[in-house]
Amino acid sequence: MSVLIGMLVGSKLSTKDLVERSISSILSNIGTDDFLLVIGISAFINLEIRKFIESIKLIHSNIILITDYCSSFAEFHNYVFLKYGSKSKWVIIAHDDIELKTKNLINKMEDSVKGFSDIGWISFTDNGYLQGHWQPSTREGFHYDYLYKDAWERRKLFQFHSLEENYWEKGKGVSYYSNLNYDFPNSIVKCHAPYSHFIVIESEKLKRIGLCEDWSSVSLLIDEDWGLSALREGLINVWIPDIVYTHVRETGGTRAWPIIVKEGKRAHELFTKKWSFSHPPTKDDLKRIKKIYGNTNIVWSFDKESFDWEYLK
């Protein structure tokens, strides 16, 4: 098996349209028949979604369905990796509300990373910004413009830095956002950490990094933690800009927000306990990071603007 894909349908706000779009787009665009798609369904997921997944499983023998899975995002993906990961080259983490846009994903991705042995997490471009959502494709890291220029609040990180102030207030719709003057990298670049919506890593690298921290029932701080773990291990995380997906936000925000409010404090406390700094970091945290992790790749984004692209050579 070349590719292992894990997808948990675990939100009470999951819909048949979202789940069907996610699964169908992956099946159409993954670019190989040598894959295993493991889908977990929480006990409260409605019958319409269950029937759809059961029907598509009858057509595709390389889909495994785990029903009434009531555990967390972390527990599910750890289970999938421990049971099936040793047989795969690549592991994909996929939310159930994404749409993969780029065809022949695996071949395009492998061409981009060919010749590089130290790559950890691989991220792609989330084009949800075309709908007006503030959706950078990678985590913000410790970039100078994020820490000191309010670039997150101004929506001016990464490829958006070249846009005029308050650009998002001046127009609506795909036509407007498609024609803005973005500054995308030309090819694969280093990044701090992925968002867990749709990401890839080699199975052997995931073994090295370690399993997913079970800090909440959703993916809160999981991508940041896994990204830091890769950097601590001497790996580099990357963004391939010309492979595109959409993290579909039908309501304009995250479906997990009520759970984040409920479980966020505990997740942040456990993150701080593990790493000895908070998220986002305070000024004292930044000094601590440099002191503790200064000999690792964790400090890679310090003193860089988020758009100072570091291309792989």
PDB file of C-alpha atoms in Angstrom:
ATOM      1  CA  MET A   1       0.000   0.000   0.000  1.00  0.00           C
ATOM      2  CA  SER A   2       1.402   3.330  -1.070  1.00  0.00           C
ATOM      3  CA  VAL A   3      -0.968   5.743   0.695  1.00  0.00           C
ATOM      4  CA  LEU A   4      -2.944   5.539   3.936  1.00  0.00           C
ATOM      5  CA  ILE A   5      -5.719   8.118   4.333  1.00  0.00           C
ATOM      6  CA  GLY A   6      -7.512   8.700   7.620  1.00  0.00           C
ATOM      7  CA  MET A   7     -10.777  10.674   7.780  1.00  0.00           C
ATOM      8  CA  LEU A   8     -12.958  11.015  10.859  1.00  0.00           C
ATOM      9  CA  VAL A   9     -16.573  12.061  10.323  1.00  0.00           C
ATOM     10  CA  GLY A  10     -16.942  13.305  13.854  1.00  0.00           C
ATOM     11  CA  SER A  11     -18.816  16.601  13.904  1.00  0.00           C
ATOM     12  CA  LYS A  12     -22.487  17.024  14.705  1.00  0.00           C
ATOM     13  CA  LEU A  13     -22.438  19.639  11.940  1.00  0.00           C
ATOM     14  CA  SER A  14     -21.184  17.182   9.312  1.00  0.00           C
ATOM     15  CA  THR A  15     -23.496  16.929   6.317  1.00  0.00           C
ATOM     16  CA  LYS A  16     -23.834  14.470   3.461  1.00  0.00           C
ATOM     17  CA  ASP A  17     -22.789  17.170   0.970  1.00  0.00           C
ATOM     18  CA  LEU A  18     -19.583  17.933   2.890  1.00  0.00           C
ATOM     19  CA  VAL A  19     -18.642  14.289   3.384  1.00  0.00           C
ATOM     20  CA  GLU A  20     -19.507  13.287  -0.187  1.00  0.00           C
ATOM     21  CA  ARG A  21     -17.462  16.188  -1.582  1.00  0.00           C
ATOM     22  CA  SER A  22     -14.470  15.234   0.571  1.00  0.00           C
ATOM     23  CA  ILE A  23     -14.452  11.532  -0.244  1.00  0.00           C
ATOM     24  CA  SER A  24     -15.312  11.896  -3.931  1.00  0.00           C
ATOM     25  CA  SER A  25     -12.646  14.552  -4.543  1.00  0.00           C
ATOM     26  CA  ILE A  26      -9.982  12.409  -2.898  1.00  0.00           C
ATOM     27  CA  LEU A  27     -10.968   9.310  -4.858  1.00  0.00           C
ATOM     28  CA  SER A  28     -10.955  11.304  -8.112  1.00  0.00           C
ATOM     29  CA  ASN A  29      -7.672  13.141  -7.563  1.00  0.00           C
ATOM     30  CA  ILE A  30      -5.417  11.009  -5.370  1.00  0.00           C
ATOM     31  CA  GLY A  31      -3.669   9.711  -8.497  1.00  0.00           C
ATOM     32  CA  THR A  32      -3.113   6.091  -7.460  1.00  0.00           C
ATOM     33  CA  ASP A  33      -5.144   2.930  -6.914  1.00  0.00           C
ATOM     34  CA  ASP A  34      -2.678   1.772  -4.278  1.00  0.00           C
ATOM     35  CA  PHE A  35      -4.301   3.424  -1.260  1.00  0.00           C
ATOM     36  CA  LEU A  36      -6.409   2.605   1.771  1.00  0.00           C
ATOM     37  CA  LEU A  37      -9.030   5.091   2.957  1.00  0.00           C
ATOM     38  CA  VAL A  38     -10.088   4.519   6.565  1.00  0.00           C
ATOM     39  CA  ILE A  39     -13.245   6.409   7.523  1.00  0.00           C
ATOM     40  CA  GLY A  40     -14.420   6.662  11.105  1.00  0.00           C
ATOM     41  CA  ILE A  41     -18.017   7.583  11.929  1.00  0.00           C
ATOM     42  CA  SER A  42     -18.987   8.859  15.356  1.00  0.00           C
ATOM     43  CA  ALA A  43     -22.122   7.396  16.943  1.00  0.00           C
ATOM     44  CA  PHE A  44     -24.194  10.558  16.554  1.00  0.00           C
ATOM     45  CA  ILE A  45     -23.644  10.937  12.775  1.00  0.00           C
ATOM     46  CA  ASN A  46     -26.949  10.871  10.919  1.00  0.00           C
ATOM     47  CA  LEU A  47     -28.317   8.027   8.822  1.00  0.00           C
ATOM     48  CA  GLU A  48     -28.054   9.904   5.512  1.00  0.00           C
ATOM     49  CA  ILE A  49     -24.263  10.209   5.873  1.00  0.00           C
ATOM     50  CA  ARG A  50     -23.951   6.598   6.995  1.00  0.00           C
ATOM     51  CA  LYS A  51     -25.884   5.328   3.974  1.00  0.00           C
ATOM     52  CA  PHE A  52     -23.730   7.348   1.581  1.00  0.00           C
ATOM     53  CA  ILE A  53     -20.477   6.023   3.037  1.00  0.00           C
ATOM     54  CA  GLU A  54     -21.823   2.459   3.067  1.00  0.00           C
ATOM     55  CA  SER A  55     -22.797   2.802  -0.596  1.00  0.00           C
ATOM     56  CA  ILE A  56     -19.422   4.140  -1.726  1.00  0.00           C
ATOM     57  CA  LYS A  57     -17.658   1.433   0.307  1.00  0.00           C
ATOM     58  CA  LEU A  58     -19.481  -1.194  -1.770  1.00  0.00           C
ATOM     59  CA  ILE A  59     -17.938   0.279  -4.914  1.00  0.00           C
ATOM     60  CA  HIS A  60     -14.396   0.742  -3.584  1.00  0.00           C
ATOM     61  CA  SER A  61     -12.745  -2.259  -1.924  1.00  0.00           C
ATOM     62  CA  ASN A  62      -9.930  -0.077  -0.574  1.00  0.00           C
ATOM     63  CA  ILE A  63     -12.253   1.775   1.820  1.00  0.00           C
ATOM     64  CA  ILE A  64     -12.537   0.601   5.417  1.00  0.00           C
ATOM     65  CA  LEU A  65     -15.352   1.874   7.596  1.00  0.00           C
ATOM     66  CA  ILE A  66     -15.162   2.095  11.380  1.00  0.00           C
ATOM     67  CA  THR A  67     -18.636   2.753  12.782  1.00  0.00           C
ATOM     68  CA  ASP A  68     -19.774   4.324  16.048  1.00  0.00           C
ATOM     69  CA  TYR A  69     -16.326   5.721  16.742  1.00  0.00           C
ATOM     70  CA  CYS A  70     -16.943   8.155  19.601  1.00  0.00           C
ATOM     71  CA  SER A  71     -13.355   9.001  20.499  1.00  0.00           C
ATOM     72  CA  SER A  72     -11.302  12.096  19.742  1.00  0.00           C
ATOM     73  CA  PHE A  73      -9.649  13.207  16.516  1.00  0.00           C
ATOM     74  CA  ALA A  74      -6.284  12.199  18.006  1.00  0.00           C
ATOM     75  CA  GLU A  75      -7.367   8.749  19.185  1.00  0.00           C
ATOM     76  CA  PHE A  76      -8.875   7.919  15.812  1.00  0.00           C
ATOM     77  CA  HIS A  77      -5.832   8.926  13.784  1.00  0.00           C
ATOM     78  CA  ASN A  78      -3.457   7.187  16.208  1.00  0.00           C
ATOM     79  CA  TYR A  79      -5.530   4.017  15.872  1.00  0.00           C
ATOM     80  CA  VAL A  80      -5.478   4.218  12.066  1.00  0.00           C
ATOM     81  CA  PHE A  81      -1.725   4.776  11.948  1.00  0.00           C
ATOM     82  CA  LEU A  82      -0.877   2.023  14.453  1.00  0.00           C
ATOM     83  CA  LYS A  83      -3.090  -0.508  12.676  1.00  0.00           C
ATOM     84  CA  TYR A  84      -2.283   0.315   9.046  1.00  0.00           C
ATOM     85  CA  GLY A  85       0.622   2.765   8.916  1.00  0.00           C
ATOM     86  CA  SER A  86       3.440   0.252   8.817  1.00  0.00           C
ATOM     87  CA  LYS A  87       2.201  -0.936   5.409  1.00  0.00           C
ATOM     88  CA  SER A  88       2.157   2.494   3.790  1.00  0.00           C
ATOM     89  CA  LYS A  89       4.718   4.927   2.410  1.00  0.00           C
ATOM     90  CA  TRP A  90       2.581   8.041   2.882  1.00  0.00           C
ATOM     91  CA  VAL A  91       0.016   8.984   5.517  1.00  0.00           C
ATOM     92  CA  ILE A  92      -2.687  11.561   4.757  1.00  0.00           C
ATOM     93  CA  ILE A  93      -4.735  13.293   7.432  1.00  0.00           C
ATOM     94  CA  ALA A  94      -7.983  14.606   5.931  1.00  0.00           C
ATOM     95  CA  HIS A  95     -10.914  16.440   7.479  1.00  0.00           C
ATOM     96  CA  ASP A  96     -14.391  15.531   6.272  1.00  0.00           C
ATOM     97  CA  ASP A  97     -15.077  19.045   4.935  1.00  0.00           C
ATOM     98  CA  ILE A  98     -12.374  19.484   2.298  1.00  0.00           C
ATOM     99  CA  GLU A  99     -12.384  19.351  -1.485  1.00  0.00           C
ATOM    100  CA  LEU A 100      -9.188  18.280  -3.223  1.00  0.00           C
ATOM    101  CA  LYS A 101      -8.833  20.341  -6.403  1.00  0.00           C
ATOM    102  CA  THR A 102      -5.534  19.164  -7.933  1.00  0.00           C
ATOM    103  CA  LYS A 103      -5.490  15.990  -9.963  1.00  0.00           C
ATOM    104  CA  ASN A 104      -2.827  13.298  -9.671  1.00  0.00           C
ATOM    105  CA  LEU A 105      -1.870  14.449  -6.168  1.00  0.00           C
ATOM    106  CA  ILE A 106       0.632  11.762  -5.218  1.00  0.00           C
ATOM    107  CA  ASN A 107       2.754  12.027  -8.380  1.00  0.00           C
ATOM    108  CA  LYS A 108       2.798  15.831  -8.273  1.00  0.00           C
ATOM    109  CA  MET A 109       3.739  15.798  -4.590  1.00  0.00           C
ATOM    110  CA  GLU A 110       6.457  13.194  -5.031  1.00  0.00           C
ATOM    111  CA  ASP A 111       7.952  15.179  -7.904  1.00  0.00           C
ATOM    112  CA  SER A 112       8.094  18.258  -5.656  1.00  0.00           C
ATOM    113  CA  VAL A 113       9.862  16.541  -2.748  1.00  0.00           C
ATOM    114  CA  LYS A 114      12.077  14.235  -4.821  1.00  0.00           C
ATOM    115  CA  GLY A 115      15.689  14.305  -3.663  1.00  0.00           C
ATOM    116  CA  PHE A 116      14.979  15.742  -0.192  1.00  0.00           C
ATOM    117  CA  SER A 117      15.358  13.346   2.725  1.00  0.00           C
ATOM    118  CA  ASP A 118      14.562  15.608   5.673  1.00  0.00           C
ATOM    119  CA  ILE A 119      10.966  16.622   4.915  1.00  0.00           C
ATOM    120  CA  GLY A 120       8.366  16.309   7.645  1.00  0.00           C
ATOM    121  CA  TRP A 121       4.831  17.580   7.101  1.00  0.00           C
ATOM    122  CA  ILE A 122       3.680  18.563   3.619  1.00  0.00           C
ATOM    123  CA  SER A 123       1.031  21.280   3.270  1.00  0.00           C
ATOM    124  CA  PHE A 124      -0.868  22.477   0.228  1.00  0.00           C
ATOM    125  CA  THR A 125      -2.741  25.639  -0.724  1.00  0.00           C
ATOM    126  CA  ASP A 126      -6.145  26.115   0.860  1.00  0.00           C
ATOM    127  CA  ASN A 127      -7.979  28.339  -1.617  1.00  0.00           C
ATOM    128  CA  GLY A 128     -10.862  29.149   0.705  1.00  0.00           C
ATOM    129  CA  TYR A 129      -9.568  32.722   0.712  1.00  0.00           C
ATOM    130  CA  LEU A 130     -11.262  33.102  -2.691  1.00  0.00           C
ATOM    131  CA  GLN A 131     -14.546  33.016  -0.789  1.00  0.00           C
ATOM    132  CA  GLY A 132     -13.348  35.813   1.477  1.00  0.00           C
ATOM    133  CA  HIS A 133     -12.355  33.583   4.397  1.00  0.00           C
ATOM    134  CA  TRP A 134      -9.093  34.314   6.178  1.00  0.00           C
ATOM    135  CA  GLN A 135      -7.418  30.958   5.560  1.00  0.00           C
ATOM    136  CA  PRO A 136      -3.609  30.900   5.340  1.00  0.00           C
ATOM    137  CA  SER A 137      -2.311  27.548   4.126  1.00  0.00           C
ATOM    138  CA  THR A 138       0.218  27.055   6.940  1.00  0.00           C
ATOM    139  CA  ARG A 139       0.552  27.970  10.604  1.00  0.00           C
ATOM    140  CA  GLU A 140       1.886  31.416  11.430  1.00  0.00           C
ATOM    141  CA  GLY A 141       4.976  30.294  13.360  1.00  0.00           C
ATOM    142  CA  PHE A 142       7.253  32.906  14.904  1.00  0.00           C
ATOM    143  CA  HIS A 143       7.537  35.122  11.851  1.00  0.00           C
ATOM    144  CA  TYR A 144       8.472  38.738  12.523  1.00  0.00           C
ATOM    145  CA  ASP A 145       5.423  40.243  10.827  1.00  0.00           C
ATOM    146  CA  TYR A 146       3.116  37.958  12.810  1.00  0.00           C
ATOM    147  CA  LEU A 147       4.730  38.788  16.149  1.00  0.00           C
ATOM    148  CA  TYR A 148       5.389  42.500  15.720  1.00  0.00           C
ATOM    149  CA  LYS A 149       3.338  43.894  12.810  1.00  0.00           C
ATOM    150  CA  ASP A 150      -0.139  42.525  13.576  1.00  0.00           C
ATOM    151  CA  ALA A 151      -0.049  40.705  10.259  1.00  0.00           C
ATOM    152  CA  TRP A 152      -2.643  38.141  11.369  1.00  0.00           C
ATOM    153  CA  GLU A 153      -5.168  40.790  12.376  1.00  0.00           C
ATOM    154  CA  ARG A 154      -4.424  42.749   9.181  1.00  0.00           C
ATOM    155  CA  ARG A 155      -4.685  39.568   7.081  1.00  0.00           C
ATOM    156  CA  LYS A 156      -1.284  40.313   5.607  1.00  0.00           C
ATOM    157  CA  LEU A 157       0.689  37.112   6.261  1.00  0.00           C
ATOM    158  CA  PHE A 158       2.316  34.960   3.568  1.00  0.00           C
ATOM    159  CA  GLN A 159       1.034  35.503   0.007  1.00  0.00           C
ATOM    160  CA  PHE A 160      -1.390  38.167   1.237  1.00  0.00           C
ATOM    161  CA  HIS A 161       1.334  40.614   2.368  1.00  0.00           C
ATOM    162  CA  SER A 162       1.330  42.442  -0.989  1.00  0.00           C
ATOM    163  CA  LEU A 163      -2.353  43.341  -0.818  1.00  0.00           C
ATOM    164  CA  GLU A 164      -3.539  46.785   0.230  1.00  0.00           C
ATOM    165  CA  GLU A 165      -4.741  47.402   3.766  1.00  0.00           C
ATOM    166  CA  ASN A 166      -8.279  46.246   4.533  1.00  0.00           C
ATOM    167  CA  TYR A 167      -8.567  44.585   1.135  1.00  0.00           C
ATOM    168  CA  TRP A 168     -11.121  42.104   2.460  1.00  0.00           C
ATOM    169  CA  GLU A 169     -13.570  44.926   3.228  1.00  0.00           C
ATOM    170  CA  LYS A 170     -13.599  46.262  -0.324  1.00  0.00           C
ATOM    171  CA  GLY A 171     -15.136  43.458  -2.300  1.00  0.00           C
ATOM    172  CA  LYS A 172     -16.955  40.147  -2.161  1.00  0.00           C
ATOM    173  CA  GLY A 173     -17.040  36.978  -4.186  1.00  0.00           C
ATOM    174  CA  VAL A 174     -14.605  34.801  -6.102  1.00  0.00           C
ATOM    175  CA  SER A 175     -14.203  37.287  -8.953  1.00  0.00           C
ATOM    176  CA  TYR A 176     -12.904  40.013  -6.634  1.00  0.00           C
ATOM    177  CA  TYR A 177     -10.527  37.784  -4.665  1.00  0.00           C
ATOM    178  CA  SER A 178      -9.236  35.987  -7.756  1.00  0.00           C
ATOM    179  CA  ASN A 179      -7.918  39.223  -9.226  1.00  0.00           C
ATOM    180  CA  LEU A 180      -5.957  40.547  -6.256  1.00  0.00           C
ATOM    181  CA  ASN A 181      -2.184  40.888  -6.462  1.00  0.00           C
ATOM    182  CA  TYR A 182      -1.027  37.943  -4.355  1.00  0.00           C
ATOM    183  CA  ASP A 183       2.647  37.079  -3.905  1.00  0.00           C
ATOM    184  CA  PHE A 184       2.727  33.282  -4.018  1.00  0.00           C
ATOM    185  CA  PRO A 185       6.013  31.357  -3.927  1.00  0.00           C
ATOM    186  CA  ASN A 186       6.986  29.867  -7.281  1.00  0.00           C
ATOM    187  CA  SER A 187       7.595  26.353  -5.970  1.00  0.00           C
ATOM    188  CA  ILE A 188       7.920  24.320  -2.787  1.00  0.00           C
ATOM    189  CA  VAL A 189       9.049  26.314   0.270  1.00  0.00           C
ATOM    190  CA  LYS A 190       9.743  25.710   3.939  1.00  0.00           C
ATOM    191  CA  CYS A 191       7.011  26.482   6.439  1.00  0.00           C
ATOM    192  CA  HIS A 192       6.540  26.408  10.194  1.00  0.00           C
ATOM    193  CA  ALA A 193       3.726  23.882  10.555  1.00  0.00           C
ATOM    194  CA  PRO A 194       0.656  22.623   8.703  1.00  0.00           C
ATOM    195  CA  TYR A 195      -3.037  23.021   9.262  1.00  0.00           C
ATOM    196  CA  SER A 196      -4.487  19.546   9.712  1.00  0.00           C
ATOM    197  CA  HIS A 197      -7.283  19.965   7.145  1.00  0.00           C
ATOM    198  CA  PHE A 198      -5.405  18.005   4.454  1.00  0.00           C
ATOM    199  CA  ILE A 199      -1.737  17.136   5.039  1.00  0.00           C
ATOM    200  CA  VAL A 200       0.738  14.402   4.150  1.00  0.00           C
ATOM    201  CA  ILE A 201       3.787  12.862   5.800  1.00  0.00           C
ATOM    202  CA  GLU A 202       5.914   9.793   5.177  1.00  0.00           C
ATOM    203  CA  SER A 203       5.006   6.912   7.452  1.00  0.00           C
ATOM    204  CA  GLU A 204       8.605   6.539   8.643  1.00  0.00           C
ATOM    205  CA  LYS A 205       8.739  10.238   9.544  1.00  0.00           C
ATOM    206  CA  LEU A 206       5.508   9.991  11.531  1.00  0.00           C
ATOM    207  CA  LYS A 207       6.986   7.107  13.511  1.00  0.00           C
ATOM    208  CA  ARG A 208       9.944   9.337  14.301  1.00  0.00           C
ATOM    209  CA  ILE A 209       7.792  12.311  15.312  1.00  0.00           C
ATOM    210  CA  GLY A 210       5.390  10.350  17.470  1.00  0.00           C
ATOM    211  CA  LEU A 211       1.654   9.909  17.808  1.00  0.00           C
ATOM    212  CA  CYS A 212      -0.941  12.662  18.008  1.00  0.00           C
ATOM    213  CA  GLU A 213      -1.465  14.325  21.400  1.00  0.00           C
ATOM    214  CA  ASP A 214      -4.951  13.632  22.751  1.00  0.00           C
ATOM    215  CA  TRP A 215      -5.634  17.080  24.206  1.00  0.00           C
ATOM    216  CA  SER A 216      -9.222  17.612  23.045  1.00  0.00           C
ATOM    217  CA  SER A 217     -11.938  15.886  21.059  1.00  0.00           C
ATOM    218  CA  VAL A 218     -11.134  18.026  17.990  1.00  0.00           C
ATOM    219  CA  SER A 219      -7.852  18.951  16.292  1.00  0.00           C
ATOM    220  CA  LEU A 220      -7.132  22.009  18.458  1.00  0.00           C
ATOM    221  CA  LEU A 221      -3.335  22.688  18.567  1.00  0.00           C
ATOM    222  CA  ILE A 222      -2.630  19.275  17.083  1.00  0.00           C
ATOM    223  CA  ASP A 223      -1.169  20.676  13.868  1.00  0.00           C
ATOM    224  CA  GLU A 224       0.989  23.163  15.785  1.00  0.00           C
ATOM    225  CA  ASP A 225       2.249  20.420  18.109  1.00  0.00           C
ATOM    226  CA  TRP A 226       2.952  17.942  15.310  1.00  0.00           C
ATOM    227  CA  GLY A 227       4.674  20.672  13.296  1.00  0.00           C
ATOM    228  CA  LEU A 228       6.907  21.604  16.244  1.00  0.00           C
ATOM    229  CA  SER A 229       7.671  17.926  16.853  1.00  0.00           C
ATOM    230  CA  ALA A 230       8.915  17.542  13.289  1.00  0.00           C
ATOM    231  CA  LEU A 231      11.096  20.658  13.577  1.00  0.00           C
ATOM    232  CA  ARG A 232      12.518  19.471  16.881  1.00  0.00           C
ATOM    233  CA  GLU A 233      13.511  16.213  15.199  1.00  0.00           C
ATOM    234  CA  GLY A 234      15.556  18.060  12.575  1.00  0.00           C
ATOM    235  CA  LEU A 235      12.946  17.743   9.841  1.00  0.00           C
ATOM    236  CA  ILE A 236      11.585  20.610   7.759  1.00  0.00           C
ATOM    237  CA  ASN A 237       7.913  21.211   7.040  1.00  0.00           C
ATOM    238  CA  VAL A 238       7.000  22.386   3.559  1.00  0.00           C
ATOM    239  CA  TRP A 239       4.244  24.029   1.534  1.00  0.00           C
ATOM    240  CA  ILE A 240       3.608  23.062  -2.094  1.00  0.00           C
ATOM    241  CA  PRO A 241       1.660  26.063  -3.439  1.00  0.00           C
ATOM    242  CA  ASP A 242       0.493  24.587  -6.747  1.00  0.00           C
ATOM    243  CA  ILE A 243      -1.384  21.686  -5.139  1.00  0.00           C
ATOM    244  CA  VAL A 244      -4.758  23.044  -4.073  1.00  0.00           C
ATOM    245  CA  TYR A 245      -7.671  22.054  -1.874  1.00  0.00           C
ATOM    246  CA  THR A 246     -10.541  23.926  -0.255  1.00  0.00           C
ATOM    247  CA  HIS A 247     -11.387  23.654   3.418  1.00  0.00           C
ATOM    248  CA  VAL A 248     -15.096  24.226   2.973  1.00  0.00           C
ATOM    249  CA  ARG A 249     -16.539  26.687   5.501  1.00  0.00           C
ATOM    250  CA  GLU A 250     -20.222  26.867   4.707  1.00  0.00           C
ATOM    251  CA  THR A 251     -20.950  29.006   7.771  1.00  0.00           C
ATOM    252  CA  GLY A 252     -17.822  31.161   7.333  1.00  0.00           C
ATOM    253  CA  GLY A 253     -16.070  29.834  10.444  1.00  0.00           C
ATOM    254  CA  THR A 254     -14.971  26.618  12.087  1.00  0.00           C
ATOM    255  CA  ARG A 255     -17.628  24.024  12.922  1.00  0.00           C
ATOM    256  CA  ALA A 256     -15.633  23.123  16.031  1.00  0.00           C
ATOM    257  CA  TRP A 257     -15.911  26.528  17.689  1.00  0.00           C
ATOM    258  CA  PRO A 258     -18.330  25.455  20.498  1.00  0.00           C
ATOM    259  CA  ILE A 259     -15.987  22.572  21.378  1.00  0.00           C
ATOM    260  CA  ILE A 260     -12.934  24.834  21.201  1.00  0.00           C
ATOM    261  CA  VAL A 261     -14.587  27.189  23.671  1.00  0.00           C
ATOM    262  CA  LYS A 262     -15.372  24.287  25.980  1.00  0.00           C
ATOM    263  CA  GLU A 263     -12.070  22.396  25.721  1.00  0.00           C
ATOM    264  CA  GLY A 264      -9.652  25.149  24.721  1.00  0.00           C
ATOM    265  CA  LYS A 265      -8.319  25.983  28.177  1.00  0.00           C
ATOM    266  CA  ARG A 266      -7.256  22.405  28.863  1.00  0.00           C
ATOM    267  CA  ALA A 267      -5.663  21.987  25.436  1.00  0.00           C
ATOM    268  CA  HIS A 268      -3.670  25.195  25.826  1.00  0.00           C
ATOM    269  CA  GLU A 269      -2.543  24.189  29.321  1.00  0.00           C
ATOM    270  CA  LEU A 270      -1.328  20.813  28.073  1.00  0.00           C
ATOM    271  CA  PHE A 271       0.437  22.441  25.127  1.00  0.00           C
ATOM    272  CA  THR A 272       2.249  24.858  27.459  1.00  0.00           C
ATOM    273  CA  LYS A 273       3.178  22.042  29.840  1.00  0.00           C
ATOM    274  CA  LYS A 274       4.756  20.048  27.008  1.00  0.00           C
ATOM    275  CA  TRP A 275       6.604  22.846  25.206  1.00  0.00           C
ATOM    276  CA  SER A 276       7.310  25.301  28.061  1.00  0.00           C
ATOM    277  CA  PHE A 277       5.738  28.175  26.128  1.00  0.00           C
ATOM    278  CA  SER A 278       2.204  29.229  25.350  1.00  0.00           C
ATOM    279  CA  HIS A 279       0.377  29.615  22.073  1.00  0.00           C
ATOM    280  CA  PRO A 280       0.529  32.336  20.932  1.00  0.00           C
ATOM    281  CA  PRO A 281       3.870  33.046  22.637  1.00  0.00           C
ATOM    282  CA  THR A 282       4.491  35.969  24.983  1.00  0.00           C
ATOM    283  CA  LYS A 283       7.706  38.021  24.855  1.00  0.00           C
ATOM    284  CA  ASP A 284       9.118  35.900  27.676  1.00  0.00           C
ATOM    285  CA  ASP A 285       8.086  32.778  25.771  1.00  0.00           C
ATOM    286  CA  LEU A 286      10.088  33.899  22.750  1.00  0.00           C
ATOM    287  CA  LYS A 287      13.228  34.177  24.869  1.00  0.00           C
ATOM    288  CA  ARG A 288      12.502  30.747  26.331  1.00  0.00           C
ATOM    289  CA  ILE A 289      12.014  29.215  22.893  1.00  0.00           C
ATOM    290  CA  LYS A 290      15.374  30.486  21.696  1.00  0.00           C
ATOM    291  CA  LYS A 291      17.060  29.217  24.848  1.00  0.00           C
ATOM    292  CA  ILE A 292      15.484  25.760  24.909  1.00  0.00           C
ATOM    293  CA  TYR A 293      15.116  25.062  21.193  1.00  0.00           C
ATOM    294  CA  GLY A 294      17.806  27.265  19.676  1.00  0.00           C
ATOM    295  CA  ASN A 295      19.696  24.262  18.280  1.00  0.00           C
ATOM    296  CA  THR A 296      16.634  22.863  16.504  1.00  0.00           C
ATOM    297  CA  ASN A 297      14.569  23.835  13.469  1.00  0.00           C
ATOM    298  CA  ILE A 298      11.858  25.221  15.766  1.00  0.00           C
ATOM    299  CA  VAL A 299      13.527  28.639  15.617  1.00  0.00           C
ATOM    300  CA  TRP A 300      13.640  28.619  11.799  1.00  0.00           C
ATOM    301  CA  SER A 301      10.938  31.289  11.399  1.00  0.00           C
ATOM    302  CA  PHE A 302      12.416  33.732  13.926  1.00  0.00           C
ATOM    303  CA  ASP A 303      13.428  37.086  12.419  1.00  0.00           C
ATOM    304  CA  LYS A 304      11.914  36.158   9.032  1.00  0.00           C
ATOM    305  CA  GLU A 305       8.945  37.842   7.428  1.00  0.00           C
ATOM    306  CA  SER A 306       6.309  35.255   6.582  1.00  0.00           C
ATOM    307  CA  PHE A 307       6.830  35.982   2.870  1.00  0.00           C
ATOM    308  CA  ASP A 308      10.628  35.584   2.918  1.00  0.00           C
ATOM    309  CA  TRP A 309      10.245  32.374   0.930  1.00  0.00           C
ATOM    310  CA  GLU A 310      12.945  29.819   1.552  1.00  0.00           C
ATOM    311  CA  TYR A 311      12.893  27.556  -1.467  1.00  0.00           C
ATOM    312  CA  LEU A 312      14.150  23.989  -1.344  1.00  0.00           C
ATOM    313  CA  LYS A 313      17.318  23.579  -3.368  1.00  0.00           C
TER     314      LYS A 313
END
